[in-house]
Coordinates of C-alpha atoms in Angstrom, one line a residue:
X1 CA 26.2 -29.8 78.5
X2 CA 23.9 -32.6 77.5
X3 CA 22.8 -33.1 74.2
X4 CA 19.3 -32.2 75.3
X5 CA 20.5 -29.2 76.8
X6 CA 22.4 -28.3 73.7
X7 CA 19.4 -28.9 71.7
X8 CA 17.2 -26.6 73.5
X9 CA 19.7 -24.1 73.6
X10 CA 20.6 -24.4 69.4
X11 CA 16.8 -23.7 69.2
X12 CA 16.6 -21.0 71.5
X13 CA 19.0 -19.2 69.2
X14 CA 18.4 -16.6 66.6
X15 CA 19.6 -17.9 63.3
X16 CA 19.2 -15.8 60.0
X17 CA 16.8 -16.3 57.9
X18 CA 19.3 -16.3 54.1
X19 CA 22.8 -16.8 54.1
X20 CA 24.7 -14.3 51.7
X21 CA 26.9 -15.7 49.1
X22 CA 30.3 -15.4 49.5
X23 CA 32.0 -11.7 47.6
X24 CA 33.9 -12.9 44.7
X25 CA 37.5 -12.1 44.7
X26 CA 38.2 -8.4 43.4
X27 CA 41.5 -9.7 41.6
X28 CA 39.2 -12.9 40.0
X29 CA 36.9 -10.4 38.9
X30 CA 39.5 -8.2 37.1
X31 CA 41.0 -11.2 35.9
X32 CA 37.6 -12.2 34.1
X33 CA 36.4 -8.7 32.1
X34 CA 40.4 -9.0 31.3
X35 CA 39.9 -12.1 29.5
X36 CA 36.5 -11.1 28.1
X37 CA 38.8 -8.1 26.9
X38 CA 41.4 -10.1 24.8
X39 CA 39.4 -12.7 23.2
X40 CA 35.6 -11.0 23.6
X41 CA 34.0 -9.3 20.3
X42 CA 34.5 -6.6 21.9
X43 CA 33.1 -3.4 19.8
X44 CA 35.4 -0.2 19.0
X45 CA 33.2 3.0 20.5
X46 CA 33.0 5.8 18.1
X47 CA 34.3 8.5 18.8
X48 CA 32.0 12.3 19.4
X49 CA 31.1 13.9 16.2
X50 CA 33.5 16.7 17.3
X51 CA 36.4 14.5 17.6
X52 CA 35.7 12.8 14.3
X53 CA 35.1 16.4 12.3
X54 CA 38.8 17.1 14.3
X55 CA 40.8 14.1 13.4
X56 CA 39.3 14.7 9.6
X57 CA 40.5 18.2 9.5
X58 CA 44.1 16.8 11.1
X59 CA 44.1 14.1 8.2
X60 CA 42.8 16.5 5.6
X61 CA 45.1 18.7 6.1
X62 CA 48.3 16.4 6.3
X63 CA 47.3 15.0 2.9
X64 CA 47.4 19.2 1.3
X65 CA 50.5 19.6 2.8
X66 CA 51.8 16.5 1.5
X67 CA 53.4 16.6 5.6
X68 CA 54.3 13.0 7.5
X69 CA 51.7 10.7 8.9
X70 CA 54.2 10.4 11.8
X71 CA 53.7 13.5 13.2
X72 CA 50.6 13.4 13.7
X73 CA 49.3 13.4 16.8
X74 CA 48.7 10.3 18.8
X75 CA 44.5 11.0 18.9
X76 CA 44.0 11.5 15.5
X77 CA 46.4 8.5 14.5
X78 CA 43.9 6.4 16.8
X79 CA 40.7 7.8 15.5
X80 CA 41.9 7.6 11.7
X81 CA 39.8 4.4 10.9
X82 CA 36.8 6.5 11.7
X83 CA 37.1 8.4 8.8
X84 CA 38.5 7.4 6.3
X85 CA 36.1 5.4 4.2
X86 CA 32.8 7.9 4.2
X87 CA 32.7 11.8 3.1
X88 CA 32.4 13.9 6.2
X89 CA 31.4 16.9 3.7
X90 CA 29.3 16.1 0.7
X91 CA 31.8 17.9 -1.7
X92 CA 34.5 15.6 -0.8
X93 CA 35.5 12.5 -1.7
X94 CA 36.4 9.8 1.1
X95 CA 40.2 10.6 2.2
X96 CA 41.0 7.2 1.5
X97 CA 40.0 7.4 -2.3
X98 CA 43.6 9.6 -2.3
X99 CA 46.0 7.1 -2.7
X100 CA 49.1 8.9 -1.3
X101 CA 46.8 10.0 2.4
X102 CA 46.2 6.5 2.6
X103 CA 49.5 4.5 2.6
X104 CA 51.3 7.1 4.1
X105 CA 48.7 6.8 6.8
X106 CA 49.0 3.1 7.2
X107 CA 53.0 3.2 6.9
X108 CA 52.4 5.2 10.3
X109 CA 50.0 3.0 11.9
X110 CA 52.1 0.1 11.0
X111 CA 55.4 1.8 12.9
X112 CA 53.3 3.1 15.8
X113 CA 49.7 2.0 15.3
X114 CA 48.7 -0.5 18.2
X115 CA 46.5 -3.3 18.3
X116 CA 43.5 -1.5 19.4
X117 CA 43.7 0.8 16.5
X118 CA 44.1 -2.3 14.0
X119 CA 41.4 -3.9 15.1
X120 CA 39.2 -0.4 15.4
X121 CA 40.5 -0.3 11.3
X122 CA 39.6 -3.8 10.5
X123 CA 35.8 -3.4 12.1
X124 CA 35.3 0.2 10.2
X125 CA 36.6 -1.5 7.1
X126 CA 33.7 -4.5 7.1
X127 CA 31.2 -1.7 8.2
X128 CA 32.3 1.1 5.5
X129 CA 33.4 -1.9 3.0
X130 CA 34.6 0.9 0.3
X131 CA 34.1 0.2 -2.9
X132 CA 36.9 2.1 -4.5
X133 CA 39.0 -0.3 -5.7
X134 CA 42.5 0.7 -5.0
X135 CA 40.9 2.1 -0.8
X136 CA 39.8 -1.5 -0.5
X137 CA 42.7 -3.9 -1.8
X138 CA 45.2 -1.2 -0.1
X139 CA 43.2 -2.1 2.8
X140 CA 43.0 -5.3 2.4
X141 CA 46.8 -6.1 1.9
X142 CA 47.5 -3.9 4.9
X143 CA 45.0 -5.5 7.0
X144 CA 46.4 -9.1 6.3
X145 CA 49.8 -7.9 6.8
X146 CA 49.7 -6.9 10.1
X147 CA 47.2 -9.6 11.3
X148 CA 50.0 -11.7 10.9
X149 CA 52.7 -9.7 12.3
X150 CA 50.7 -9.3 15.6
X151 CA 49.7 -11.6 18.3
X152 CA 47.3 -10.2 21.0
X153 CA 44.4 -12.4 21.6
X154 CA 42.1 -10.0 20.2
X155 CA 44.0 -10.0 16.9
X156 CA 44.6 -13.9 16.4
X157 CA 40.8 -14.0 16.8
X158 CA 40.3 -11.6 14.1
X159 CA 42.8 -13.0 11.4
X160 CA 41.5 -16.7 12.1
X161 CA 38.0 -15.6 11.3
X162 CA 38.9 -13.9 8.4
X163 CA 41.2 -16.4 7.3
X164 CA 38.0 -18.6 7.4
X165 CA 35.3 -16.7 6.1
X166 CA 37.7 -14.9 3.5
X167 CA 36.7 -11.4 5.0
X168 CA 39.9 -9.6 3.9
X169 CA 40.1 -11.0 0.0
X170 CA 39.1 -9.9 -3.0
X171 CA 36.0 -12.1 -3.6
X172 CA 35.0 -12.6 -0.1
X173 CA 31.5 -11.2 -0.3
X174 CA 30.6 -13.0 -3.0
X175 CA 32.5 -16.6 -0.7
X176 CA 30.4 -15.6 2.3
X177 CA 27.5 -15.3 -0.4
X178 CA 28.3 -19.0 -0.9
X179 CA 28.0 -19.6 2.9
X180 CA 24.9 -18.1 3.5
X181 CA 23.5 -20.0 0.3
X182 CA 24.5 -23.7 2.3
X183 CA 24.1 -22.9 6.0
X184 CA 20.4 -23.4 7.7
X185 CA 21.5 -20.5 10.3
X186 CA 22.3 -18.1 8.8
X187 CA 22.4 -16.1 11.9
X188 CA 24.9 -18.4 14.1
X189 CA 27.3 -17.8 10.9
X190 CA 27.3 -14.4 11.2
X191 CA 27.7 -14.3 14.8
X192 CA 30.6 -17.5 14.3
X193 CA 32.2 -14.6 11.7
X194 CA 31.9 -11.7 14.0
X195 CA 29.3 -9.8 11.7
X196 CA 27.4 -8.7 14.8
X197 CA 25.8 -5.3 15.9
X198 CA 26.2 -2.9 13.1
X199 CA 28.6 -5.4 11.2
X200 CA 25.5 -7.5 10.5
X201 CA 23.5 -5.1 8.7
X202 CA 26.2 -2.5 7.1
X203 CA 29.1 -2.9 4.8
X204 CA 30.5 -6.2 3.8
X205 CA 27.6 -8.3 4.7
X206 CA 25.2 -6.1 2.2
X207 CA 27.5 -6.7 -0.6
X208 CA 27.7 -10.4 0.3
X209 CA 23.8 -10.1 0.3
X210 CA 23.1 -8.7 -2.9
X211 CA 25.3 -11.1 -4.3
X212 CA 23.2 -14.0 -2.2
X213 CA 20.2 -12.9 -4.2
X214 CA 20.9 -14.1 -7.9
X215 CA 21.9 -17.7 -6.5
X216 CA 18.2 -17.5 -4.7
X217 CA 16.4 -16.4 -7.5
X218 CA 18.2 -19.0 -9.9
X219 CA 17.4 -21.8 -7.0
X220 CA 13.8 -20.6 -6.9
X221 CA 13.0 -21.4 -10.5
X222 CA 15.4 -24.9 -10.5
X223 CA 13.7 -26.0 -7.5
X224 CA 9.9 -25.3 -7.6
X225 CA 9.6 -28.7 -8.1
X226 CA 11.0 -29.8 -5.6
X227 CA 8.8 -27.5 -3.5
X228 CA 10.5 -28.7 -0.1
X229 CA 13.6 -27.5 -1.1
X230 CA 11.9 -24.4 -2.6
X231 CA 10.2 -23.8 0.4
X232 CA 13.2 -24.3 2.7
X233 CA 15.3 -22.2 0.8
X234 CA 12.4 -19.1 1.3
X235 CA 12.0 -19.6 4.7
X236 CA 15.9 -19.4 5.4
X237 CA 16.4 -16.4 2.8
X238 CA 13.3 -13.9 4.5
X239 CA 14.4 -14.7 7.6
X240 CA 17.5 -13.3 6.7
X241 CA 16.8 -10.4 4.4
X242 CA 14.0 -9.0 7.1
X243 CA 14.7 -6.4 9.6
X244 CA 16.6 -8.5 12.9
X245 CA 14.6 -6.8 15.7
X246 CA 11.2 -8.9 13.7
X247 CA 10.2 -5.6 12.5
X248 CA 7.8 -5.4 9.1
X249 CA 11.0 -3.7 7.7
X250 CA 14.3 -5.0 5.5
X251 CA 17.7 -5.6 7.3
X252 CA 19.4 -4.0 4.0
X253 CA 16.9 -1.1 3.0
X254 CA 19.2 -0.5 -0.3
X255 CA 18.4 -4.1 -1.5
X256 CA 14.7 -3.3 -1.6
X257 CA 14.7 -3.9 -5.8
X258 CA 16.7 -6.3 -6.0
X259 CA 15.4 -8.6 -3.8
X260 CA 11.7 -8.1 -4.9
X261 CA 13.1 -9.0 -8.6
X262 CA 14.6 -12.3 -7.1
X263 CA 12.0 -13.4 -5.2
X264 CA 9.5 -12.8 -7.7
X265 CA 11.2 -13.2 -11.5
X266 CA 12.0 -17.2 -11.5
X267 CA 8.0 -17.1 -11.6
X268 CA 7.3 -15.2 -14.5
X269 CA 6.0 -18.1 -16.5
X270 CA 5.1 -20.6 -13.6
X271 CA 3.0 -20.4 -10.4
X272 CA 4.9 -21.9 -7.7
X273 CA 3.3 -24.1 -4.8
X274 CA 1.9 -22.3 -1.9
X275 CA 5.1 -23.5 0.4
X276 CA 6.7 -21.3 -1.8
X277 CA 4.6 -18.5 -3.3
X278 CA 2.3 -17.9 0.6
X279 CA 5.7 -16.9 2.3
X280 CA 7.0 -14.5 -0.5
X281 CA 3.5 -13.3 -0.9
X282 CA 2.9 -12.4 2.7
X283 CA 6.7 -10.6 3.5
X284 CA 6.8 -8.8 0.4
X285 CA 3.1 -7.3 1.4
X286 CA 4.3 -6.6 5.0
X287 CA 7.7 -5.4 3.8
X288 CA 7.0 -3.2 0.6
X289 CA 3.1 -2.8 0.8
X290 CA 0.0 -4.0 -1.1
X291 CA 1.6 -3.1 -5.0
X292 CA -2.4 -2.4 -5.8
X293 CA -2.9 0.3 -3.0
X294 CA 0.9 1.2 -2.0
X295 CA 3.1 2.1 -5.0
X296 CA 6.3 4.0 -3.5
X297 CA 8.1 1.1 -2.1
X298 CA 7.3 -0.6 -5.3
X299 CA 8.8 1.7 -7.4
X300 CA 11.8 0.6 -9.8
X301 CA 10.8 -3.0 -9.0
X302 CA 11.1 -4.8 -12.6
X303 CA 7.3 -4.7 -14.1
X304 CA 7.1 -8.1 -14.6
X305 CA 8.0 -9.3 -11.0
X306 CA 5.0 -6.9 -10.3
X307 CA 3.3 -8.3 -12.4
X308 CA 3.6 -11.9 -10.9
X309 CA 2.6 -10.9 -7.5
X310 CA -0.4 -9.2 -8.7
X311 CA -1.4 -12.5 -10.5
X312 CA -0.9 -14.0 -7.1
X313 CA -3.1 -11.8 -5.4
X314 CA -6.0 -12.0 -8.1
X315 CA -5.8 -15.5 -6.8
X316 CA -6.2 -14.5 -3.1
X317 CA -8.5 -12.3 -3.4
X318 CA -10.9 -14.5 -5.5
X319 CA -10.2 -17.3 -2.9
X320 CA -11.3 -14.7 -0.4
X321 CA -14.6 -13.9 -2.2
X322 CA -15.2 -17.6 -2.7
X323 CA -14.7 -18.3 1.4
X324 CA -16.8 -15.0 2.7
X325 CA -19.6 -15.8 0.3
X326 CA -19.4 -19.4 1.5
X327 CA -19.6 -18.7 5.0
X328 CA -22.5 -15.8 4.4
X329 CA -24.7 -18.2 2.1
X330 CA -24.9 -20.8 4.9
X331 CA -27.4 -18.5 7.1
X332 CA -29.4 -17.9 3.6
X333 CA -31.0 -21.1 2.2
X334 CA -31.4 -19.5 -1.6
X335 CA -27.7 -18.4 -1.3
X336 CA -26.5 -21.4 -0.2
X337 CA -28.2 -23.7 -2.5
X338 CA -27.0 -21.0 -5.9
X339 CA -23.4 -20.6 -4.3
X340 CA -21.6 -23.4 -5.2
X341 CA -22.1 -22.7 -9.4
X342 CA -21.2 -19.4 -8.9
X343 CA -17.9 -20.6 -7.0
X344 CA -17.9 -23.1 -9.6
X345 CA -17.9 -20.8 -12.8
X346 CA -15.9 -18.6 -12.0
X347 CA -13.2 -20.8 -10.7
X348 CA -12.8 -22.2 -14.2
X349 CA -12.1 -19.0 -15.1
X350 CA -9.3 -18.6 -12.3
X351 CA -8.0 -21.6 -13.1
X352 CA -7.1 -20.8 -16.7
X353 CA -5.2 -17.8 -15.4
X354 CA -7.3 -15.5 -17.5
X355 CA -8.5 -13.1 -14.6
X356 CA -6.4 -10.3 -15.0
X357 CA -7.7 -8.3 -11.4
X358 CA -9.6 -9.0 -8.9
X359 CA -10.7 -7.1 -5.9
X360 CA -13.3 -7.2 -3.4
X361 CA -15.6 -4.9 -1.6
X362 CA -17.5 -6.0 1.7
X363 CA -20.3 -4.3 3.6
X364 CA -19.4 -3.8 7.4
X365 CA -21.6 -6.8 8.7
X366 CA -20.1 -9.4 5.9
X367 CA -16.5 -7.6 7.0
X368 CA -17.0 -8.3 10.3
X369 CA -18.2 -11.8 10.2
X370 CA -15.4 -12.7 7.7
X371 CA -12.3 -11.7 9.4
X372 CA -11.3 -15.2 10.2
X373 CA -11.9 -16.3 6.6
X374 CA -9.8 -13.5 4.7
X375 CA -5.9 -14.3 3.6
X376 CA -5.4 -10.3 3.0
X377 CA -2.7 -9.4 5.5
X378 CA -4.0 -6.1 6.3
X379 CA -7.8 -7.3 7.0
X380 CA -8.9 -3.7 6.2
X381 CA -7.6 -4.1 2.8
X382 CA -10.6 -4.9 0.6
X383 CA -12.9 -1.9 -0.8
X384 CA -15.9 -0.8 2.0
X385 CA -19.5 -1.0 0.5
X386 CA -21.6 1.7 2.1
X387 CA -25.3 1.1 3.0
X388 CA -28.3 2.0 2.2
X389 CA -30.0 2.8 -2.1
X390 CA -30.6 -1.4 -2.1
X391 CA -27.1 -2.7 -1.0
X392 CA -27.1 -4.4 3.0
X393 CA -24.2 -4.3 5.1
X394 CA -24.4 -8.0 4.5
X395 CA -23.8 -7.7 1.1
X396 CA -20.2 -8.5 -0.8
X397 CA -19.5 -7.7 -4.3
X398 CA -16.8 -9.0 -6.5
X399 CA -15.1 -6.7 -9.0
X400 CA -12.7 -9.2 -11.8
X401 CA -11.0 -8.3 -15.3
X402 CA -11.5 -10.9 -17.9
X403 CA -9.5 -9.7 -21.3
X404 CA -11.4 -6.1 -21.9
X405 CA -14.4 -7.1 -19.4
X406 CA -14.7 -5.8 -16.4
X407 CA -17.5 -7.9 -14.6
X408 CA -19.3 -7.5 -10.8
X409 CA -20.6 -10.8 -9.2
X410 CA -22.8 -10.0 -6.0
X411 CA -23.6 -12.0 -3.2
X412 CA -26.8 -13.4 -2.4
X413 CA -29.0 -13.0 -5.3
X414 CA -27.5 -10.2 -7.0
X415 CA -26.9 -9.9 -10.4
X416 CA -23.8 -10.4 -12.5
X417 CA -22.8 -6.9 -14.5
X418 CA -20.2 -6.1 -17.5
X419 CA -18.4 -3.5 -18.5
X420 CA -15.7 -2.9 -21.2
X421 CA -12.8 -1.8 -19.7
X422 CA -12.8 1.8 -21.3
X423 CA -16.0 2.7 -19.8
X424 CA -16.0 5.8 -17.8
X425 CA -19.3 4.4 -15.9
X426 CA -17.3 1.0 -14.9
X427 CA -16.4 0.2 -11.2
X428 CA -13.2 1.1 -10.6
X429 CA -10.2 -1.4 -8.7
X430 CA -8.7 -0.6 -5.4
X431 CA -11.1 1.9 -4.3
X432 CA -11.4 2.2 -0.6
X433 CA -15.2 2.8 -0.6
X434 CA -18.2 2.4 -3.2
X435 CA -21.6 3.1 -3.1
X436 CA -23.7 0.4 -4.8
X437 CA -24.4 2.5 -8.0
X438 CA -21.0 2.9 -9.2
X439 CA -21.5 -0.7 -9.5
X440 CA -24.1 -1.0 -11.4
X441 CA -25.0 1.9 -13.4
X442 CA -25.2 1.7 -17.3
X443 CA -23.6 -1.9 -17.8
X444 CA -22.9 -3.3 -21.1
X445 CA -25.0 -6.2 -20.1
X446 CA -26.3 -8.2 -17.3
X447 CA -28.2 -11.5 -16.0
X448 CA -29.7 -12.9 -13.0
X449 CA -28.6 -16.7 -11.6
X450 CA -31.8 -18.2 -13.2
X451 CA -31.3 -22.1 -13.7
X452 CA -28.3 -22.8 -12.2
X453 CA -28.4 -26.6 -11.8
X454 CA -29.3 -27.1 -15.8
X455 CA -26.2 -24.3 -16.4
X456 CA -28.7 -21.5 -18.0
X457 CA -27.1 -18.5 -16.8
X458 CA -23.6 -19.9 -17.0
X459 CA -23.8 -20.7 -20.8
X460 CA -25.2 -17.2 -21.4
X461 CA -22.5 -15.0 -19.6
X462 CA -19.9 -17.8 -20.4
X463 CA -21.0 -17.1 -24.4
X464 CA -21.3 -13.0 -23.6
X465 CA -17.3 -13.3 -22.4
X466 CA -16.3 -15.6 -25.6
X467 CA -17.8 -13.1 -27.9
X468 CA -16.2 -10.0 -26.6
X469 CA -12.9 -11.1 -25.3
X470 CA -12.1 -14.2 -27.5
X471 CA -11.8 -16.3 -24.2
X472 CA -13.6 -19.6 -23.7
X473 CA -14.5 -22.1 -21.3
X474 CA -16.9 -25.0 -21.4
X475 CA -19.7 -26.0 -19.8
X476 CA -17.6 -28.8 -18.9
X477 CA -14.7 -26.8 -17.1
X478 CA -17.1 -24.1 -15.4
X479 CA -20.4 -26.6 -13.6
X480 CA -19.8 -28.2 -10.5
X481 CA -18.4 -32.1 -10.4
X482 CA -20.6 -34.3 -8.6

């Protein structure tokens, strides 16, 4: 044929359109999942409720008849691990809390345990982590024993990770603790220590946790300074302690005190830089709630590290007034001329850290306007003003504590108002709604903004505070620079 010929005839023929990929090899295939078998992290399956409440009453009953471990049948000497570290009735203790269940046990697992079932033991051990001493260095000890005696894969894997991350010894959680504290991942160690699934949020890796959190709160007030490594060390440390699936929740829901005293303690006497105090500010809002509005979570949290977060958030929320008033004033020529002695006044105060509260309440128009200005997390935090008897739905008000003041600055050309603090008739914090005359009825005093570039009404109320509460700031500290 000639090679036109051929041509025309290759062309004439019906070719399809894919080619499919060759089948892979059923015995390469096997091969594979039986490698990922021996060296994968390959997770024990639980056994049915049923079975477990079975192999309990087999164990439970072994240990009253004081009968051998070796007699037991084969399921329940596989499904042991499974329960023996947590109660499976209230009124009992864990079977391994009785010292003779447990090492006759693992004198039978040792003669005719296999691999499989020592590694199902080692994994519930790091999940249940019991913290009865004599359960948990029994375990221990027979754990490291017979990591060494056996050589599968799977098992050499296990004893070289917990020959490296200490996972079997008697101060390992509080080593790993040390590991977490120098890593910058702390989720590639984990996963490089085999603390994956439920192993990463149960067990060992709590205790190691808790014992993470007094080096973190002991770094926090070393290195505020320093407010890199501060600020490094926050990032690394929320990212850990919050829930892995990004969730506004905790990874280790029992650590909920203690790591709200450790973020927030080292900072009882100092205020932190905002790399520092604008993380822990916005996770422990998202995690345990606003502390003004939201108490449960809160509850049991040591008073003063309360106490410092609520002295950040009179700071945010007086930053908050300042930048919706801004923003309003500049479509109102009067309030945009008067604003910036107001902001000025009381900023002094701010400043001195002798605003106890704050809180705000917006109209619906100001609200809406302002949602790109406001640094509250939940945007629909802040008190609602209704409308209508003389306030606008343009109108903002803020509410502030000075000493045994409690003082309402309005928007636009509102008047300032005071109350002492054991008023009945005084606004009220943390409200959700207020109608305009429960903030201003009966005041102990009040003033208009008259004069504010010669600092009129600013001497008078700054004067009205000194004399009621003992607190002072100058005319230099409270009028604008420049």
């Amino acid at each position: 044929m000639t090679q036109p010929a051929l041509k025309r005839a290759l062309g004439e023929r019906s070719w399809p359109t894919t080619l499919s990929s060759p089948k892979e090899p059923s015995e390469l295939s096997r091969a594979a999942k039986h490698i990922e078998r021996l060296l994968g992290q390959v997770v024990p399956k639980q056994p049915t409720q049923y079975d477990l409440l079975e192999t309990y009453a087999a164990l439970s009953n072994a240990k009253e008849s004081r009968s051998r471990m070796d007699d037991l049948p084969r399921r329940h000497m596989r499904r042991g691990p499974w329960v023996l570290f947590r109660s499976m009735k209230e009124t009992q203790e864990p079977l391994a809390h009785d010292g003779h269940l447990l090492t006759s046990y693992y004198a039978a697992l040792s003669s005719h345990g296999s691999d499989r079932t020592i590694g199902t033991l080692a994994h519930v051990y790091l999940r249940d982590y019991p913290t009865q001493a004599f359960a948990r260095q029994t375990t221990q000890s027979f754990l490291a024993q017979e990591l060494r005696q056996r050589d599968s894969p799977r098992i050499i894997r296990f004893r070289q990770r917990c020959e490296h991350y200490s996972l079997l010894e008697q101060e390992g959680a509080k080593r790993f603790a040390s590991l977490l504290n120098s890593v910058n991942d702390c989720g590639a160690l984990l996963s490089d220590a085999g603390l994956e699934g439920e192993l990463a949020e149960q067990g060992f890796i709590v205790d190691a946790a808790e014992q993470w959190l007094p080096v973190i709160s002991r770094q926090l007030e070393d290195r505020d300074n320093d407010s890199s490594l501060g600020g490094d060390l926050v990032q690394r440390s929320l990212q850990f302690y919050q829930a892995r699936d990004g969730d506004k929740s905790l990874r280790f829901p029992d650590l909920r005190i203690e790591l709200a005293n450790a973020l927030l303690l080292p900072f009882r006497q100092i205020t932190p830089s905002a790399s520092i105090r604008e993380p822990i500010q916005r996770f422990l809002m998202d995690i345990l709630g606003d502390p003004r509005l939201a108490r449960g979570q809160w509850h049991g949290v040591d008073p003063e590290a309360r106490e410092v977060l609520l002295r950040w958030l009179v700071n945010t929320t007086l930053k908050d007034f300042f930048r919706i008033v801004s923003l309003a004033s500049k479509r109102d020529a009067n309030a945009d001329r008067m604003w910036p002695y107001r902001d000025a006044f009381w900023s002094a105060y701010l400043n001195k850290k002798v605003i106890d509260n704050a809180w705000v309440v917006l109209g619906s128009e100001i609200r809406q306007s302002a949602q790109s200005a406001l640094s509250q997390l939940d945007k629909s935090a802040y008190g609602a003003l209704s409308s209508g008897s003389g306030s606008q739905p343009s109108h903002a008000v803020l509410i502030l504590q000075i000493g045994e003041l409690i003082i309402t600055e309005w928007s636009h050309s509102g008047k300032y108002r005071a109350w002492h603090v054991d008023d009945t008739q005084g606004p009220k914090f943390y409200r959700p709604r207020y109608r305009r005359d429960q903030l201003i009825q009966n005041p102990l005093f009040e003033g208009s903004h008259h004069h504010a570039e010669g600092g009129s009404w600013q001497r008078a109320l700054a004067r009205e505070i000194h004399n009621r509460t003992g607190i002072q700031v100058t005319e230099k500290e409270f009028m604008p620079r420049g």
